């Protein structure tokens, strides 16, 4: 158990409203990631963070912003939700320990529906 | 940019038989890692196996083995003695050893194990 939680686990919202998803880890890992999962696409990287206040964009970052003010929390914000952002969102952390040093652990996911 | 291709959207296998799930990758970077994740209907992402690009031997984890053919850029997952609980989506993913260390996923293969 990598100690990753996501909140909320499910959310239904309306087009145009702001939405914030939270990822919380208990083990102080440096690297954190947000992915979205859509049918036929696997998981795609939205944003990632390599430390407090250090973030960068992934392949599908349009319409999303992130913040990391503490090591343990990585927030994903949809400033004005659109129906195309209906998806399952996964947070992941990378311990970068020896052995399987590239392994990433995933949170349970957040199912977001934008009506 | 790296790319992962999984050409089998769905596969069937009889219980207790072996099955191979295909994965090809593309990258110009010499140092990378390859993963397989399992996603059951409950939605969580479960790590199965990891292969580093410089690893001399194919990775094995219990009933899972990774058939790594570097020259062909393939990283097929072999599941031996299939069980009903193996029915799930399976994702191949790649990570570069430098930079952002984010995963690039294939589109997945849905495996159904039949009794």
mmCIF file of C-alpha atoms in Angstrom:
data_model
loop_
_atom_site.group_PDB
_atom_site.id
_atom_site.type_symbol
_atom_site.label_atom_id
_atom_site.label_comp_id
_atom_site.label_asym_id
_atom_site.label_seq_id
_atom_site.Cartn_x
_atom_site.Cartn_y
_atom_site.Cartn_z
ATOM 1 C CA UNK A 1 0.000 0.000 0.000
ATOM 2 C CA UNK A 2 1.607 3.226 -1.195
ATOM 3 C CA UNK A 3 -0.685 5.408 0.919
ATOM 4 C CA UNK A 4 -2.344 7.311 -1.921
ATOM 5 C CA UNK A 5 -5.857 8.648 -1.559
ATOM 6 C CA UNK A 6 -7.960 10.637 -3.967
ATOM 7 C CA UNK A 7 -10.944 12.808 -3.224
ATOM 8 C CA UNK A 8 -13.659 12.888 -4.198
ATOM 9 C CA UNK A 9 -14.001 9.380 -5.590
ATOM 10 C CA UNK A 10 -17.017 10.306 -7.653
ATOM 11 C CA UNK A 11 -18.294 13.665 -8.815
ATOM 12 C CA UNK A 12 -21.014 14.900 -11.119
ATOM 13 C CA UNK A 13 -20.862 18.526 -12.120
ATOM 14 C CA UNK A 14 -22.208 20.863 -14.747
ATOM 15 C CA UNK A 15 -20.461 22.424 -17.695
ATOM 16 C CA UNK A 16 -18.712 25.648 -16.801
ATOM 17 C CA UNK A 17 -18.239 24.974 -13.099
ATOM 18 C CA UNK A 18 -14.801 24.768 -11.477
ATOM 19 C CA UNK A 19 -13.708 21.411 -10.100
ATOM 20 C CA UNK A 20 -10.738 20.480 -7.925
ATOM 21 C CA UNK A 21 -9.525 16.943 -7.418
ATOM 22 C CA UNK A 22 -7.143 16.133 -4.598
ATOM 23 C CA UNK A 23 -4.401 13.556 -4.399
ATOM 24 C CA UNK A 24 -2.854 12.880 -1.022
ATOM 25 C CA UNK A 25 0.156 10.698 -0.238
ATOM 26 C CA UNK A 26 1.535 9.734 3.140
ATOM 27 C CA UNK A 27 5.120 8.822 2.206
ATOM 28 C CA UNK A 28 6.702 12.121 1.043
ATOM 29 C CA UNK A 29 7.571 10.975 -2.444
ATOM 30 C CA UNK A 30 8.884 13.682 -4.702
ATOM 31 C CA UNK A 31 7.230 12.765 -8.000
ATOM 32 C CA UNK A 32 3.463 12.895 -8.391
ATOM 33 C CA UNK A 33 1.338 12.597 -11.523
ATOM 34 C CA UNK A 34 -2.175 13.124 -12.798
ATOM 35 C CA UNK A 35 -3.459 10.880 -15.593
ATOM 36 C CA UNK A 36 -6.831 10.583 -17.233
ATOM 37 C CA UNK A 37 -8.282 7.371 -18.579
ATOM 38 C CA UNK A 38 -10.671 7.278 -21.504
ATOM 39 C CA UNK A 39 -11.902 4.299 -23.527
ATOM 40 C CA UNK A 40 -9.475 3.373 -26.297
ATOM 41 C CA UNK A 41 -6.695 5.606 -24.976
ATOM 42 C CA UNK A 42 -5.275 3.916 -21.926
ATOM 43 C CA UNK A 43 -3.987 6.488 -19.432
ATOM 44 C CA UNK A 44 -2.629 9.827 -20.594
ATOM 45 C CA UNK A 45 -0.511 12.268 -18.625
ATOM 46 C CA UNK A 46 -2.147 15.577 -17.721
ATOM 47 C CA UNK A 47 0.407 17.186 -15.386
ATOM 48 C CA UNK A 48 3.167 16.069 -13.108
ATOM 49 C CA UNK A 49 5.158 17.448 -10.207
ATOM 50 C CA UNK A 50 8.769 16.876 -9.231
ATOM 51 C CA UNK A 51 8.639 18.770 -5.964
ATOM 52 C CA UNK A 52 6.806 21.440 -3.999
ATOM 53 C CA UNK A 53 5.834 24.223 -6.392
ATOM 54 C CA UNK A 54 7.563 22.377 -9.272
ATOM 55 C CA UNK A 55 5.070 21.241 -11.879
ATOM 56 C CA UNK A 56 4.975 20.726 -15.619
ATOM 57 C CA UNK A 57 2.557 19.812 -18.381
ATOM 58 C CA UNK A 58 1.842 16.456 -19.908
ATOM 59 C CA UNK A 59 0.308 15.541 -23.241
ATOM 60 C CA UNK A 60 -3.291 16.491 -22.440
ATOM 61 C CA UNK A 61 -2.920 19.535 -20.183
ATOM 62 C CA UNK A 62 -5.288 21.937 -21.959
ATOM 63 C CA UNK A 63 -8.080 22.999 -19.623
ATOM 64 C CA UNK A 64 -6.292 21.787 -16.493
ATOM 65 C CA UNK A 65 -4.070 23.412 -13.898
ATOM 66 C CA UNK A 66 -2.263 21.927 -10.911
ATOM 67 C CA UNK A 67 -0.773 23.058 -7.661
ATOM 68 C CA UNK A 68 1.542 21.507 -5.112
ATOM 69 C CA UNK A 69 2.055 23.619 -2.009
ATOM 70 C CA UNK A 70 2.929 20.638 0.210
ATOM 71 C CA UNK A 71 4.801 17.441 -0.549
ATOM 72 C CA UNK A 72 1.817 15.295 0.327
ATOM 73 C CA UNK A 73 -0.860 17.039 -1.747
ATOM 74 C CA UNK A 74 -1.196 17.456 -5.508
ATOM 75 C CA UNK A 75 -4.316 19.257 -6.698
ATOM 76 C CA UNK A 76 -5.826 19.104 -10.172
ATOM 77 C CA UNK A 77 -8.202 21.916 -11.134
ATOM 78 C CA UNK A 78 -10.588 22.169 -14.021
ATOM 79 C CA UNK A 79 -11.191 25.913 -14.185
ATOM 80 C CA UNK A 80 -14.362 25.565 -16.258
ATOM 81 C CA UNK A 81 -15.381 21.959 -16.742
ATOM 82 C CA UNK A 82 -16.436 20.730 -20.171
ATOM 83 C CA UNK A 83 -18.119 17.494 -21.233
ATOM 84 C CA UNK A 84 -14.864 16.379 -22.885
ATOM 85 C CA UNK A 85 -13.323 16.254 -19.409
ATOM 86 C CA UNK A 86 -15.662 13.483 -18.347
ATOM 87 C CA UNK A 87 -13.178 10.778 -17.483
ATOM 88 C CA UNK A 88 -11.570 8.733 -14.761
ATOM 89 C CA UNK A 89 -8.661 10.554 -13.165
ATOM 90 C CA UNK A 90 -5.777 8.721 -11.569
ATOM 91 C CA UNK A 91 -3.097 10.135 -9.356
ATOM 92 C CA UNK A 92 0.240 8.330 -9.172
ATOM 93 C CA UNK A 93 3.456 8.615 -7.214
ATOM 94 C CA UNK A 94 6.949 7.421 -8.043
ATOM 95 C CA UNK A 95 9.139 6.391 -5.119
ATOM 96 C CA UNK A 96 12.331 6.210 -7.201
ATOM 97 C CA UNK A 97 13.751 3.623 -4.828
ATOM 98 C CA UNK A 98 16.289 0.984 -5.810
ATOM 99 C CA UNK A 99 15.189 -2.195 -7.560
ATOM 100 C CA UNK A 100 12.070 -1.339 -9.495
ATOM 101 C CA UNK A 101 13.062 2.273 -9.262
ATOM 102 C CA UNK A 102 10.758 3.455 -11.993
ATOM 103 C CA UNK A 103 7.645 1.876 -10.540
ATOM 104 C CA UNK A 104 4.616 4.073 -10.113
ATOM 105 C CA UNK A 105 1.831 3.467 -7.648
ATOM 106 C CA UNK A 106 -1.663 4.588 -8.455
ATOM 107 C CA UNK A 107 -4.458 5.974 -6.373
ATOM 108 C CA UNK A 108 -7.948 4.484 -6.584
ATOM 109 C CA UNK A 109 -9.165 6.966 -9.201
ATOM 110 C CA UNK A 110 -11.847 9.653 -9.378
ATOM 111 C CA UNK A 111 -14.758 9.253 -11.730
ATOM 112 C CA UNK A 112 -15.805 12.693 -12.974
ATOM 113 C CA UNK A 113 -18.919 13.302 -15.033
ATOM 114 C CA UNK A 114 -19.515 16.714 -16.595
ATOM 115 C CA UNK A 115 -23.100 17.223 -17.721
ATOM 116 C CA UNK B 1 8.404 10.894 -28.336
ATOM 117 C CA UNK B 2 7.783 7.404 -27.099
ATOM 118 C CA UNK B 3 4.834 5.278 -28.135
ATOM 119 C CA UNK B 4 3.268 2.028 -26.980
ATOM 120 C CA UNK B 5 1.138 -0.126 -29.267
ATOM 121 C CA UNK B 6 -1.174 -2.892 -28.138
ATOM 122 C CA UNK B 7 -2.841 -4.401 -31.178
ATOM 123 C CA UNK B 8 -5.197 -6.828 -29.426
ATOM 124 C CA UNK B 9 -8.296 -5.014 -28.143
ATOM 125 C CA UNK B 10 -9.675 -8.267 -26.744
ATOM 126 C CA UNK B 11 -8.472 -11.785 -26.070
ATOM 127 C CA UNK B 12 -10.083 -15.004 -24.878
ATOM 128 C CA UNK B 13 -8.282 -17.833 -23.147
ATOM 129 C CA UNK B 14 -9.408 -21.049 -21.522
ATOM 130 C CA UNK B 15 -8.801 -21.467 -17.840
ATOM 131 C CA UNK B 16 -5.433 -23.122 -17.058
ATOM 132 C CA UNK B 17 -4.002 -22.281 -20.474
ATOM 133 C CA UNK B 18 -1.213 -19.794 -21.170
ATOM 134 C CA UNK B 19 -1.839 -16.539 -23.015
ATOM 135 C CA UNK B 20 0.424 -13.915 -24.573
ATOM 136 C CA UNK B 21 -0.538 -10.259 -24.707
ATOM 137 C CA UNK B 22 1.365 -8.258 -27.291
ATOM 138 C CA UNK B 23 3.117 -4.944 -26.788
ATOM 139 C CA UNK B 24 5.461 -3.054 -29.062
ATOM 140 C CA UNK B 25 7.157 0.196 -28.197
ATOM 141 C CA UNK B 26 9.028 2.954 -29.893
ATOM 142 C CA UNK B 27 11.672 5.199 -28.432
ATOM 143 C CA UNK B 28 15.054 6.517 -29.429
ATOM 144 C CA UNK B 29 16.201 6.712 -25.827
ATOM 145 C CA UNK B 30 18.518 3.816 -24.841
ATOM 146 C CA UNK B 31 17.537 3.777 -21.176
ATOM 147 C CA UNK B 32 13.940 2.956 -20.371
ATOM 148 C CA UNK B 33 11.655 0.614 -18.518
ATOM 149 C CA UNK B 34 8.605 -1.364 -19.527
ATOM 150 C CA UNK B 35 5.656 -2.191 -17.324
ATOM 151 C CA UNK B 36 2.524 -4.225 -17.382
ATOM 152 C CA UNK B 37 -0.437 -3.196 -15.265
ATOM 153 C CA UNK B 38 -3.695 -5.032 -14.666
ATOM 154 C CA UNK B 39 -6.975 -3.198 -14.257
ATOM 155 C CA UNK B 40 -9.860 -5.359 -13.027
ATOM 156 C CA UNK B 41 -13.466 -4.264 -13.304
ATOM 157 C CA UNK B 42 -13.153 -2.577 -9.917
ATOM 158 C CA UNK B 43 -10.895 -0.001 -11.582
ATOM 159 C CA UNK B 44 -7.651 -0.007 -9.641
ATOM 160 C CA UNK B 45 -4.301 -0.179 -11.423
ATOM 161 C CA UNK B 46 -2.264 -3.144 -10.262
ATOM 162 C CA UNK B 47 1.441 -3.444 -11.037
ATOM 163 C CA UNK B 48 2.359 -6.821 -12.534
ATOM 164 C CA UNK B 49 5.891 -6.779 -13.885
ATOM 165 C CA UNK B 50 8.784 -4.515 -14.851
ATOM 166 C CA UNK B 51 11.637 -4.879 -17.345
ATOM 167 C CA UNK B 52 14.547 -2.479 -17.605
ATOM 168 C CA UNK B 53 16.122 -1.893 -21.007
ATOM 169 C CA UNK B 54 19.512 -3.041 -19.740
ATOM 170 C CA UNK B 55 18.249 -6.094 -17.903
ATOM 171 C CA UNK B 56 19.880 -9.195 -19.367
ATOM 172 C CA UNK B 57 17.155 -11.611 -18.386
ATOM 173 C CA UNK B 58 13.450 -11.538 -18.988
ATOM 174 C CA UNK B 59 11.500 -10.498 -15.927
ATOM 175 C CA UNK B 60 9.279 -12.963 -14.124
ATOM 176 C CA UNK B 61 6.800 -12.477 -11.291
ATOM 177 C CA UNK B 62 4.971 -15.649 -10.338
ATOM 178 C CA UNK B 63 2.700 -16.626 -13.235
ATOM 179 C CA UNK B 64 3.684 -13.520 -15.186
ATOM 180 C CA UNK B 65 6.689 -13.265 -17.443
ATOM 181 C CA UNK B 66 7.773 -10.588 -19.829
ATOM 182 C CA UNK B 67 9.137 -11.704 -23.183
ATOM 183 C CA UNK B 68 11.523 -8.829 -23.920
ATOM 184 C CA UNK B 69 12.911 -8.681 -27.447
ATOM 185 C CA UNK B 70 14.893 -5.477 -27.601
ATOM 186 C CA UNK B 71 15.808 -5.614 -31.285
ATOM 187 C CA UNK B 72 12.171 -6.036 -32.208
ATOM 188 C CA UNK B 73 11.063 -3.486 -29.600
ATOM 189 C CA UNK B 74 8.532 -5.848 -28.157
ATOM 190 C CA UNK B 75 7.613 -6.563 -24.547
ATOM 191 C CA UNK B 76 4.922 -9.219 -24.546
ATOM 192 C CA UNK B 77 3.279 -10.378 -21.341
ATOM 193 C CA UNK B 78 2.880 -14.110 -20.856
ATOM 194 C CA UNK B 79 0.404 -15.350 -18.280
ATOM 195 C CA UNK B 80 0.772 -19.015 -17.517
ATOM 196 C CA UNK B 81 -2.035 -21.210 -16.161
ATOM 197 C CA UNK B 82 -4.765 -18.600 -16.581
ATOM 198 C CA UNK B 83 -7.285 -18.195 -13.784
ATOM 199 C CA UNK B 84 -10.790 -16.732 -13.835
ATOM 200 C CA UNK B 85 -9.469 -13.858 -11.741
ATOM 201 C CA UNK B 86 -7.119 -12.887 -14.549
ATOM 202 C CA UNK B 87 -10.064 -11.477 -16.509
ATOM 203 C CA UNK B 88 -9.263 -7.765 -16.713
ATOM 204 C CA UNK B 89 -7.808 -4.993 -18.844
ATOM 205 C CA UNK B 90 -4.047 -5.179 -19.267
ATOM 206 C CA UNK B 91 -1.925 -2.166 -20.066
ATOM 207 C CA UNK B 92 1.616 -2.030 -21.330
ATOM 208 C CA UNK B 93 3.515 1.127 -20.408
ATOM 209 C CA UNK B 94 6.939 2.631 -20.855
ATOM 210 C CA UNK B 95 9.008 5.065 -18.852
ATOM 211 C CA UNK B 96 12.238 6.819 -19.729
ATOM 212 C CA UNK B 97 14.958 6.773 -17.102
ATOM 213 C CA UNK B 98 15.566 10.490 -17.472
ATOM 214 C CA UNK B 99 13.371 13.533 -17.453
ATOM 215 C CA UNK B 100 9.875 13.567 -16.018
ATOM 216 C CA UNK B 101 9.663 9.811 -15.438
ATOM 217 C CA UNK B 102 6.028 9.661 -16.497
ATOM 218 C CA UNK B 103 4.426 6.588 -17.980
ATOM 219 C CA UNK B 104 3.277 6.307 -21.568
ATOM 220 C CA UNK B 105 0.504 3.750 -21.886
ATOM 221 C CA UNK B 106 -0.857 1.596 -24.640
ATOM 222 C CA UNK B 107 -4.586 1.406 -25.269
ATOM 223 C CA UNK B 108 -4.931 -1.882 -23.431
ATOM 224 C CA UNK B 109 -6.089 -5.438 -24.054
ATOM 225 C CA UNK B 110 -9.196 -6.881 -22.445
ATOM 226 C CA UNK B 111 -8.569 -10.476 -21.436
ATOM 227 C CA UNK B 112 -11.433 -12.810 -20.697
ATOM 228 C CA UNK B 113 -10.704 -16.172 -19.123
ATOM 229 C CA UNK B 114 -13.317 -18.793 -19.874
ATOM 230 C CA UNK B 115 -14.039 -21.776 -17.599
#
